Tab-separated table of C-alpha atoms in Angstrom:
chain	number	residue	atom	x	y	z
A	1	UNK	CA	15.527	-21.503	-22.364
A	2	UNK	CA	16.659	-17.884	-22.189
A	3	UNK	CA	19.370	-16.146	-24.169
A	4	UNK	CA	22.046	-17.115	-21.665
A	5	UNK	CA	21.522	-20.806	-22.472
A	6	UNK	CA	23.439	-20.288	-25.745
A	7	UNK	CA	26.325	-18.471	-24.012
A	8	UNK	CA	29.675	-20.136	-23.341
A	9	UNK	CA	30.842	-20.680	-19.787
A	10	UNK	CA	34.349	-20.385	-18.398
A	11	UNK	CA	35.062	-24.056	-19.062
A	12	UNK	CA	34.217	-23.682	-22.773
A	13	UNK	CA	30.840	-25.448	-22.653
A	14	UNK	CA	27.464	-23.974	-23.479
A	15	UNK	CA	25.235	-23.215	-20.525
A	16	UNK	CA	22.690	-25.777	-21.747
A	17	UNK	CA	25.383	-28.428	-22.119
A	18	UNK	CA	26.433	-27.690	-18.573
A	19	UNK	CA	22.853	-28.264	-17.431
A	20	UNK	CA	22.504	-31.567	-19.302
A	21	UNK	CA	25.977	-33.124	-19.052
A	22	UNK	CA	26.619	-32.152	-15.458
A	23	UNK	CA	23.442	-31.519	-13.501
A	24	UNK	CA	20.895	-33.754	-15.207
A	25	UNK	CA	23.387	-36.568	-15.788
A	26	UNK	CA	24.352	-36.585	-12.110
A	27	UNK	CA	20.697	-36.365	-11.055
A	28	UNK	CA	19.661	-39.340	-13.195
A	29	UNK	CA	22.670	-41.336	-11.989
A	30	UNK	CA	21.619	-40.866	-8.350
A	31	UNK	CA	18.067	-41.897	-9.198
A	32	UNK	CA	19.424	-45.070	-10.766
A	33	UNK	CA	21.656	-45.850	-7.786
A	34	UNK	CA	18.817	-45.472	-5.280
A	35	UNK	CA	16.381	-47.291	-7.605
A	36	UNK	CA	13.896	-44.420	-7.600
A	37	UNK	CA	10.964	-44.716	-9.942
A	38	UNK	CA	9.740	-41.173	-10.629
A	39	UNK	CA	7.047	-40.049	-13.015
A	40	UNK	CA	8.737	-37.161	-14.845
A	41	UNK	CA	7.550	-34.368	-17.124
A	42	UNK	CA	10.184	-32.233	-18.890
A	43	UNK	CA	9.140	-28.924	-20.463
A	44	UNK	CA	11.271	-26.353	-22.282
A	45	UNK	CA	9.863	-22.838	-21.997
A	46	UNK	CA	10.979	-19.387	-23.082
A	47	UNK	CA	9.718	-15.862	-23.777
A	48	UNK	CA	10.312	-14.158	-27.107
A	49	UNK	CA	10.065	-10.431	-27.772
A	50	UNK	CA	8.834	-9.060	-31.082
A	51	UNK	CA	8.648	-5.715	-32.844
A	52	UNK	CA	5.431	-3.915	-33.667
A	53	UNK	CA	5.635	-4.961	-37.332
A	54	UNK	CA	5.694	-8.618	-36.283
A	55	UNK	CA	1.993	-8.338	-35.380
A	56	UNK	CA	1.308	-9.184	-39.026
A	57	UNK	CA	2.711	-12.672	-38.458
A	58	UNK	CA	1.426	-13.271	-34.920
A	59	UNK	CA	-2.098	-12.343	-33.900
A	60	UNK	CA	-1.786	-13.261	-30.209
A	61	UNK	CA	1.107	-11.079	-29.067
A	62	UNK	CA	0.912	-9.624	-25.570
A	63	UNK	CA	2.265	-6.198	-24.715
A	64	UNK	CA	4.391	-5.677	-21.631
A	65	UNK	CA	3.043	-2.689	-19.701
A	66	UNK	CA	6.397	-1.794	-18.125
A	67	UNK	CA	8.666	-2.011	-21.160
A	68	UNK	CA	6.051	-1.508	-23.900
A	69	UNK	CA	7.359	-4.482	-25.904
A	70	UNK	CA	5.389	-7.312	-27.478
A	71	UNK	CA	6.115	-10.837	-26.345
A	72	UNK	CA	4.939	-14.411	-26.737
A	73	UNK	CA	5.519	-17.420	-24.498
A	74	UNK	CA	6.486	-20.844	-25.834
A	75	UNK	CA	6.347	-24.241	-24.153
A	76	UNK	CA	7.638	-27.507	-25.584
A	77	UNK	CA	6.921	-30.789	-23.821
A	78	UNK	CA	9.612	-33.374	-24.501
A	79	UNK	CA	8.520	-35.888	-21.820
A	80	UNK	CA	4.991	-36.124	-20.443
A	81	UNK	CA	4.337	-38.215	-17.318
A	82	UNK	CA	6.844	-40.840	-18.342
A	83	UNK	CA	8.363	-43.577	-16.189
A	84	UNK	CA	11.767	-44.964	-17.205
A	85	UNK	CA	14.043	-47.440	-15.441
A	86	UNK	CA	17.110	-45.440	-16.480
A	87	UNK	CA	16.670	-41.774	-17.378
A	88	UNK	CA	20.294	-41.371	-18.469
A	89	UNK	CA	19.340	-42.882	-21.834
A	90	UNK	CA	17.078	-39.891	-22.429
A	91	UNK	CA	19.933	-37.337	-22.385
A	92	UNK	CA	20.680	-37.580	-26.169
A	93	UNK	CA	17.023	-36.802	-26.894
A	94	UNK	CA	17.214	-33.682	-24.725
A	95	UNK	CA	20.317	-32.465	-26.564
A	96	UNK	CA	18.661	-33.027	-29.943
A	97	UNK	CA	15.626	-31.020	-28.849
A	98	UNK	CA	17.934	-28.214	-27.770
A	99	UNK	CA	19.636	-28.037	-31.168
A	100	UNK	CA	16.313	-27.494	-32.973
A	101	UNK	CA	14.466	-25.480	-30.308
A	102	UNK	CA	15.564	-22.017	-31.351
A	103	UNK	CA	15.247	-22.646	-35.092
A	104	UNK	CA	11.721	-24.062	-34.813
A	105	UNK	CA	10.473	-20.925	-33.060
A	106	UNK	CA	12.444	-18.157	-34.738
A	107	UNK	CA	12.340	-19.334	-38.351
A	108	UNK	CA	9.204	-18.379	-40.286
A	109	UNK	CA	8.431	-19.410	-43.869
A	110	UNK	CA	7.160	-16.600	-46.106
A	111	UNK	CA	6.674	-16.098	-49.842
A	112	UNK	CA	10.121	-14.496	-49.994
A	113	UNK	CA	11.808	-17.350	-48.189
A	114	UNK	CA	12.704	-18.038	-44.577
A	115	UNK	CA	12.897	-15.155	-42.117
A	116	UNK	CA	13.991	-14.970	-38.487
A	117	UNK	CA	11.558	-13.203	-36.172
A	118	UNK	CA	11.799	-12.438	-32.493
A	119	UNK	CA	14.509	-12.148	-29.865
A	120	UNK	CA	14.977	-14.337	-26.818
A	121	UNK	CA	14.483	-12.691	-23.468
A	122	UNK	CA	16.965	-12.615	-20.646
A	123	UNK	CA	16.681	-15.125	-17.838
A	124	UNK	CA	15.287	-12.579	-15.372
A	125	UNK	CA	12.542	-11.557	-17.844
A	126	UNK	CA	11.339	-15.048	-18.679
A	127	UNK	CA	8.023	-16.754	-18.094
A	128	UNK	CA	9.148	-18.778	-15.104
A	129	UNK	CA	6.004	-18.289	-12.986
A	130	UNK	CA	3.766	-19.117	-15.935
A	131	UNK	CA	5.637	-22.393	-16.408
A	132	UNK	CA	5.328	-23.243	-12.709
A	133	UNK	CA	1.577	-22.639	-12.849
A	134	UNK	CA	1.270	-24.948	-15.837
A	135	UNK	CA	2.962	-27.630	-13.768
A	136	UNK	CA	0.544	-26.944	-10.928
A	137	UNK	CA	-2.385	-27.387	-13.311
A	138	UNK	CA	-1.225	-30.865	-14.287
A	139	UNK	CA	-0.776	-31.863	-10.634
A	140	UNK	CA	-3.899	-30.174	-9.249
A	141	UNK	CA	-5.925	-33.415	-9.391
A	142	UNK	CA	-3.221	-35.694	-7.997
A	143	UNK	CA	-5.558	-36.805	-5.193
A	144	UNK	CA	-8.002	-38.353	-7.692
A	145	UNK	CA	-7.259	-42.069	-8.312
A	146	UNK	CA	-3.900	-41.642	-6.663
A	147	UNK	CA	-1.042	-44.075	-7.183
A	148	UNK	CA	0.218	-44.956	-3.702
A	149	UNK	CA	3.542	-46.127	-5.121
A	150	UNK	CA	4.540	-42.474	-5.638
A	151	UNK	CA	4.153	-39.749	-3.047
A	152	UNK	CA	5.151	-36.111	-3.032
A	153	UNK	CA	5.077	-33.348	-5.617
A	154	UNK	CA	8.147	-31.404	-6.650
A	155	UNK	CA	9.171	-28.995	-9.396
A	156	UNK	CA	12.772	-28.437	-10.508
A	157	UNK	CA	13.510	-25.271	-12.490
A	158	UNK	CA	16.859	-25.098	-14.298
A	159	UNK	CA	17.787	-21.513	-15.142
A	160	UNK	CA	21.017	-19.854	-16.312
A	161	UNK	CA	20.406	-16.762	-14.165
A	162	UNK	CA	21.613	-15.833	-10.689
A	163	UNK	CA	18.152	-16.512	-9.275
A	164	UNK	CA	16.678	-13.001	-9.678
A	165	UNK	CA	13.435	-12.771	-11.671
A	166	UNK	CA	11.256	-9.799	-12.610
A	167	UNK	CA	7.606	-10.789	-12.228
A	168	UNK	CA	4.221	-9.181	-11.684
A	169	UNK	CA	2.724	-8.859	-8.238
A	170	UNK	CA	-0.570	-10.487	-9.133
A	171	UNK	CA	1.008	-13.567	-10.689
A	172	UNK	CA	3.474	-13.992	-7.834
A	173	UNK	CA	0.683	-13.845	-5.262
A	174	UNK	CA	-1.411	-16.382	-7.170
A	175	UNK	CA	1.553	-18.743	-7.540
A	176	UNK	CA	2.368	-18.510	-3.834
A	177	UNK	CA	-1.206	-19.293	-2.831
A	178	UNK	CA	-1.450	-22.237	-5.216
A	179	UNK	CA	1.880	-23.734	-4.131
A	180	UNK	CA	0.854	-23.595	-0.480
A	181	UNK	CA	-2.639	-24.897	-1.213
A	182	UNK	CA	-1.485	-27.999	-3.089
A	183	UNK	CA	1.512	-28.621	-0.825
A	184	UNK	CA	4.066	-28.401	-3.597
A	185	UNK	CA	7.661	-27.230	-3.592
A	186	UNK	CA	9.960	-25.783	-6.222
A	187	UNK	CA	13.747	-26.191	-6.407
A	188	UNK	CA	15.709	-23.689	-8.478
A	189	UNK	CA	18.982	-24.797	-10.043
A	190	UNK	CA	20.960	-21.692	-11.041
A	191	UNK	CA	23.785	-22.339	-13.509
A	192	UNK	CA	25.392	-18.927	-12.953
A	193	UNK	CA	28.061	-18.391	-10.266
A	194	UNK	CA	26.725	-18.365	-6.745
A	195	UNK	CA	25.639	-14.866	-5.649
A	196	UNK	CA	26.087	-13.280	-2.225
A	197	UNK	CA	22.404	-13.757	-1.367
A	198	UNK	CA	20.087	-16.718	-1.112
A	199	UNK	CA	18.238	-17.259	-4.395
A	200	UNK	CA	15.609	-17.208	-5.707
A	201	UNK	CA	14.460	-13.596	-5.464
A	202	UNK	CA	11.366	-12.304	-7.213
A	203	UNK	CA	11.231	-8.587	-7.938
A	204	UNK	CA	7.990	-6.749	-8.617
A	205	UNK	CA	6.907	-3.129	-8.815
A	206	UNK	CA	4.138	-1.811	-6.592
A	207	UNK	CA	3.127	1.509	-5.001
A	208	UNK	CA	4.706	2.207	-1.611
A	209	UNK	CA	2.770	0.787	1.310
A	210	UNK	CA	1.482	3.369	3.809
A	211	UNK	CA	2.612	2.950	7.363
A	212	UNK	CA	0.478	1.303	10.012
A	213	UNK	CA	-0.229	4.705	11.586
A	214	UNK	CA	-1.545	6.097	8.290
A	215	UNK	CA	-3.780	3.100	7.708
A	216	UNK	CA	-5.088	3.301	11.262
A	217	UNK	CA	-5.826	7.007	10.860
A	218	UNK	CA	-7.633	6.391	7.555
A	219	UNK	CA	-9.777	3.681	9.169
A	220	UNK	CA	-10.627	5.994	12.068
A	221	UNK	CA	-11.587	8.853	9.748
A	222	UNK	CA	-13.756	6.546	7.661
A	223	UNK	CA	-15.493	5.266	10.777
A	224	UNK	CA	-16.146	8.824	11.976
A	225	UNK	CA	-17.417	9.871	8.546
A	226	UNK	CA	-19.828	6.951	8.365
A	227	UNK	CA	-20.995	7.603	11.919
A	228	UNK	CA	-21.752	11.229	11.012
A	229	UNK	CA	-23.508	10.064	7.868
A	230	UNK	CA	-25.630	7.647	9.879
A	231	UNK	CA	-26.445	10.369	12.417
A	232	UNK	CA	-27.496	12.736	9.621
A	233	UNK	CA	-29.679	10.028	8.106
A	234	UNK	CA	-31.399	9.457	11.445
A	235	UNK	CA	-31.955	13.194	11.819
A	236	UNK	CA	-33.526	13.264	8.365
A	237	UNK	CA	-35.842	10.419	9.295
A	238	UNK	CA	-36.858	12.177	12.505
A	239	UNK	CA	-37.518	15.444	10.670
A	240	UNK	CA	-40.141	13.829	8.446
A	241	UNK	CA	-43.653	14.617	9.700
A	242	UNK	CA	-45.220	11.690	11.595
A	243	UNK	CA	-48.067	9.701	10.214
A	244	UNK	CA	-51.533	11.115	10.849
A	245	UNK	CA	-53.961	9.084	12.887
A	246	UNK	CA	-57.137	8.243	11.024
A	247	UNK	CA	-60.579	7.634	12.414
A	248	UNK	CA	-61.153	4.882	14.926
A	249	UNK	CA	-57.441	4.610	15.756
A	250	UNK	CA	-56.405	3.697	12.223
A	251	UNK	CA	-53.233	5.224	10.767
A	252	UNK	CA	-53.416	6.899	7.391
A	253	UNK	CA	-50.267	7.783	5.393
A	254	UNK	CA	-49.298	11.402	4.859
A	255	UNK	CA	-49.620	12.358	1.253
A	256	UNK	CA	-47.722	15.628	1.586
A	257	UNK	CA	-44.302	13.916	1.900
A	258	UNK	CA	-42.977	13.066	-1.574
A	259	UNK	CA	-41.355	9.729	-2.240
A	260	UNK	CA	-38.087	11.420	-3.209
A	261	UNK	CA	-37.741	12.820	0.327
A	262	UNK	CA	-37.549	9.353	1.830
A	263	UNK	CA	-34.067	7.757	1.984
A	264	UNK	CA	-33.374	5.058	-0.537
A	265	UNK	CA	-32.067	2.602	2.050
A	266	UNK	CA	-35.086	2.947	4.332
A	267	UNK	CA	-36.370	-0.490	5.157
A	268	UNK	CA	-34.894	-3.925	5.516
A	269	UNK	CA	-31.820	-3.159	3.402
A	270	UNK	CA	-30.725	-0.475	5.850
A	271	UNK	CA	-30.686	-3.002	8.700
A	272	UNK	CA	-28.363	-5.420	6.929
A	273	UNK	CA	-24.673	-5.272	7.881
A	274	UNK	CA	-22.334	-3.637	5.394
A	275	UNK	CA	-20.003	-5.843	3.392
A	276	UNK	CA	-17.079	-3.524	4.078
A	277	UNK	CA	-17.298	-3.278	7.825
A	278	UNK	CA	-15.026	-0.948	9.759
A	279	UNK	CA	-12.209	-2.461	11.718
A	280	UNK	CA	-10.642	-0.923	14.798
A	281	UNK	CA	-7.198	-2.338	14.016
A	282	UNK	CA	-5.225	-2.609	10.810
A	283	UNK	CA	-5.205	-6.038	9.200
A	284	UNK	CA	-1.617	-7.371	9.379
A	285	UNK	CA	-1.895	-8.647	5.823
A	286	UNK	CA	-2.209	-5.032	4.640
A	287	UNK	CA	1.396	-4.480	5.746
A	288	UNK	CA	2.684	-7.221	3.433
A	289	UNK	CA	3.815	-5.808	0.051
A	290	UNK	CA	2.651	-8.953	-1.734
A	291	UNK	CA	-0.901	-8.939	-0.348
A	292	UNK	CA	-1.438	-5.195	0.039
A	293	UNK	CA	-4.394	-4.089	-2.106
A	294	UNK	CA	-3.355	-0.725	-3.487
A	295	UNK	CA	-6.616	-0.275	-5.423
A	296	UNK	CA	-8.670	-0.712	-2.252
A	297	UNK	CA	-6.440	1.765	-0.424
A	298	UNK	CA	-6.582	4.467	-3.103
A	299	UNK	CA	-10.320	4.101	-3.656
A	300	UNK	CA	-11.767	3.443	-0.192
A	301	UNK	CA	-9.307	4.758	2.394
A	302	UNK	CA	-6.995	7.359	0.877
A	303	UNK	CA	-9.808	9.913	0.182
A	304	UNK	CA	-10.564	10.059	3.910
A	305	UNK	CA	-6.910	10.679	4.701
A	306	UNK	CA	-6.453	13.382	2.051
A	307	UNK	CA	-9.778	15.070	2.761
A	308	UNK	CA	-11.154	14.353	-0.719
A	309	UNK	CA	-14.488	12.973	0.447
A	310	UNK	CA	-17.182	11.865	-1.990
A	311	UNK	CA	-18.993	14.659	-3.790
A	312	UNK	CA	-22.628	15.498	-2.916
A	313	UNK	CA	-25.459	13.959	-4.833
A	314	UNK	CA	-26.693	15.260	-8.162
A	315	UNK	CA	-29.839	16.737	-6.580
A	316	UNK	CA	-27.804	18.854	-4.174
A	317	UNK	CA	-25.525	19.976	-6.985
A	318	UNK	CA	-28.523	21.023	-9.055
A	319	UNK	CA	-30.014	22.994	-6.130
A	320	UNK	CA	-26.734	24.835	-5.531
A	321	UNK	CA	-26.308	25.575	-9.225
A	322	UNK	CA	-29.863	26.930	-9.477
A	323	UNK	CA	-29.332	29.175	-6.443
A	324	UNK	CA	-26.092	30.528	-7.812
A	325	UNK	CA	-27.684	31.222	-11.179
A	326	UNK	CA	-30.592	33.142	-9.628
A	327	UNK	CA	-28.264	35.209	-7.444
A	328	UNK	CA	-25.923	36.182	-10.289
A	329	UNK	CA	-26.902	39.394	-12.174
A	330	UNK	CA	-27.737	39.075	-15.841
A	331	UNK	CA	-25.251	40.804	-18.128
A	332	UNK	CA	-25.404	41.039	-21.879
A	333	UNK	CA	-21.903	41.311	-23.392
A	334	UNK	CA	-21.327	43.268	-26.549
A	335	UNK	CA	-20.911	41.524	-29.875
A	336	UNK	CA	-17.240	42.554	-30.197
A	337	UNK	CA	-16.449	41.208	-26.745
A	338	UNK	CA	-18.310	38.002	-27.543
A	339	UNK	CA	-16.326	37.425	-30.730
A	340	UNK	CA	-13.023	38.185	-29.022
A	341	UNK	CA	-13.663	35.647	-26.250
A	342	UNK	CA	-14.878	32.894	-28.568
A	343	UNK	CA	-11.479	31.200	-28.690
A	344	UNK	CA	-10.503	31.591	-25.040
A	345	UNK	CA	-9.401	28.485	-23.146
A	346	UNK	CA	-12.849	28.225	-21.599
A	347	UNK	CA	-14.762	28.374	-24.857
A	348	UNK	CA	-16.519	25.464	-26.516
A	349	UNK	CA	-14.426	25.865	-29.669
A	350	UNK	CA	-11.150	25.351	-27.811
A	351	UNK	CA	-12.369	21.984	-26.586
A	352	UNK	CA	-13.564	20.913	-30.035
A	353	UNK	CA	-10.308	21.889	-31.708
A	354	UNK	CA	-8.949	18.436	-30.911
A	355	UNK	CA	-11.529	16.890	-33.259
A	356	UNK	CA	-10.815	19.199	-36.220
A	357	UNK	CA	-7.690	19.970	-38.203
A	358	UNK	CA	-8.210	23.698	-38.713
A	359	UNK	CA	-10.326	26.391	-37.124
A	360	UNK	CA	-12.089	26.919	-40.449
A	361	UNK	CA	-13.509	23.400	-40.230
A	362	UNK	CA	-15.502	24.287	-37.093
A	363	UNK	CA	-19.033	25.563	-37.797
A	364	UNK	CA	-19.547	29.265	-37.142
A	365	UNK	CA	-22.409	28.516	-34.739
A	366	UNK	CA	-19.969	26.727	-32.446
A	367	UNK	CA	-17.418	29.533	-32.637
A	368	UNK	CA	-19.971	31.960	-31.238
A	369	UNK	CA	-20.674	29.840	-28.162
A	370	UNK	CA	-18.992	30.637	-24.879
A	371	UNK	CA	-18.782	28.973	-21.497
A	372	UNK	CA	-21.298	31.451	-20.069
A	373	UNK	CA	-23.928	30.116	-22.480
A	374	UNK	CA	-23.580	26.678	-20.907
A	375	UNK	CA	-23.505	26.935	-17.081
A	376	UNK	CA	-22.917	23.196	-16.722
A	377	UNK	CA	-19.767	23.362	-18.855
A	378	UNK	CA	-16.594	23.678	-16.812
A	379	UNK	CA	-13.204	24.684	-18.122
A	380	UNK	CA	-11.009	21.574	-18.322
A	381	UNK	CA	-8.195	21.527	-15.815
A	382	UNK	CA	-4.730	20.558	-17.024
A	383	UNK	CA	-4.080	16.923	-16.186
A	384	UNK	CA	-0.561	16.419	-14.794
A	385	UNK	CA	1.591	13.819	-16.440
A	386	UNK	CA	1.257	10.514	-14.702
A	387	UNK	CA	4.444	9.570	-12.901
A	388	UNK	CA	5.326	6.049	-11.919
A	389	UNK	CA	5.305	6.060	-8.108
A	390	UNK	CA	5.981	2.360	-7.852
A	391	UNK	CA	9.025	0.992	-6.105
A	392	UNK	CA	10.771	-2.357	-6.473
A	393	UNK	CA	10.136	-5.021	-3.840
A	394	UNK	CA	12.242	-8.166	-3.441
A	395	UNK	CA	10.334	-11.259	-2.351
A	396	UNK	CA	12.044	-14.357	-0.997
A	397	UNK	CA	9.566	-17.241	-1.431
A	398	UNK	CA	9.077	-19.775	1.323
A	399	UNK	CA	7.836	-22.504	-0.977
């Protein structure tokens, strides 16, 4: 039930009237001729967009991350698991529900009278996958106490679009897996003129997938890095002084080795296999845009390819910082120089300016502090503006 449903076609009929008087009437007539006895559920669904001020009327609005608009999904069940000998008698009820559908959702009663809130979305921006998943939920337990007089599960989606839908990658992947798991199928009836491609097409945005050579190189570098790490850990274990032999052949522990010098994973946990084992070859599913895990790539594999390996531990950082501090000569700046550098980009006051309106609001004790007084304080680096590196993928479903 998108905005195009209320648009007139070339023959002078509304798009919804075309769906009811032509498609559904012909479909019910064929069911009656072949004496088919289906159990049917008919649901009208749509997505409505709202302004920011409409949050006062609706507390459960969802924000679209791509467009930044607020929206809300509506579903209206006009027939629930019904069995009729002749479904053509139900067509007047469908038309009556259509005449009141938009008014029931958009009209809101306030103290000042009736107001219209919200705008219907286009057909390509609708909640089509959400509606299909709701249908899957109702048919998920079809195997329990099954009626052998009816076999097969099917979903028919009537849309006024050309068959192109903008969806999210996560929801499309979940819908595909559920449709294949339950053995269901979905037929799309597009009321718009036939395009030059085979509908439906689902478009989603996702980061570009690295090539198979890049993924293979990242896996090889990670395997080499972990092998070097394991070799260094074994060298550390071998460098620890052996246990002293006590009297009469007994072994007594060495008390000179502190507990912090022993590796944390020494023992049974170190012998267990890792959950994220290295693979010699790239998993073919990682080359599929729908199933490629971009978070796993950017977090676990991309640092090895870019050379941004994990930072050393806090103990090593503290040792290096202490050594650098002892090697640096002590200098005592003059008071004039100290006051002149108090508002430099590296000063404490420049960082705290974001929390105060004016410089006069900052205490004088903070203005006198500099970065040199706090060795652990680092000058903040300018963060580049995040750019959307995602590209649009077109997915042709096979369900």
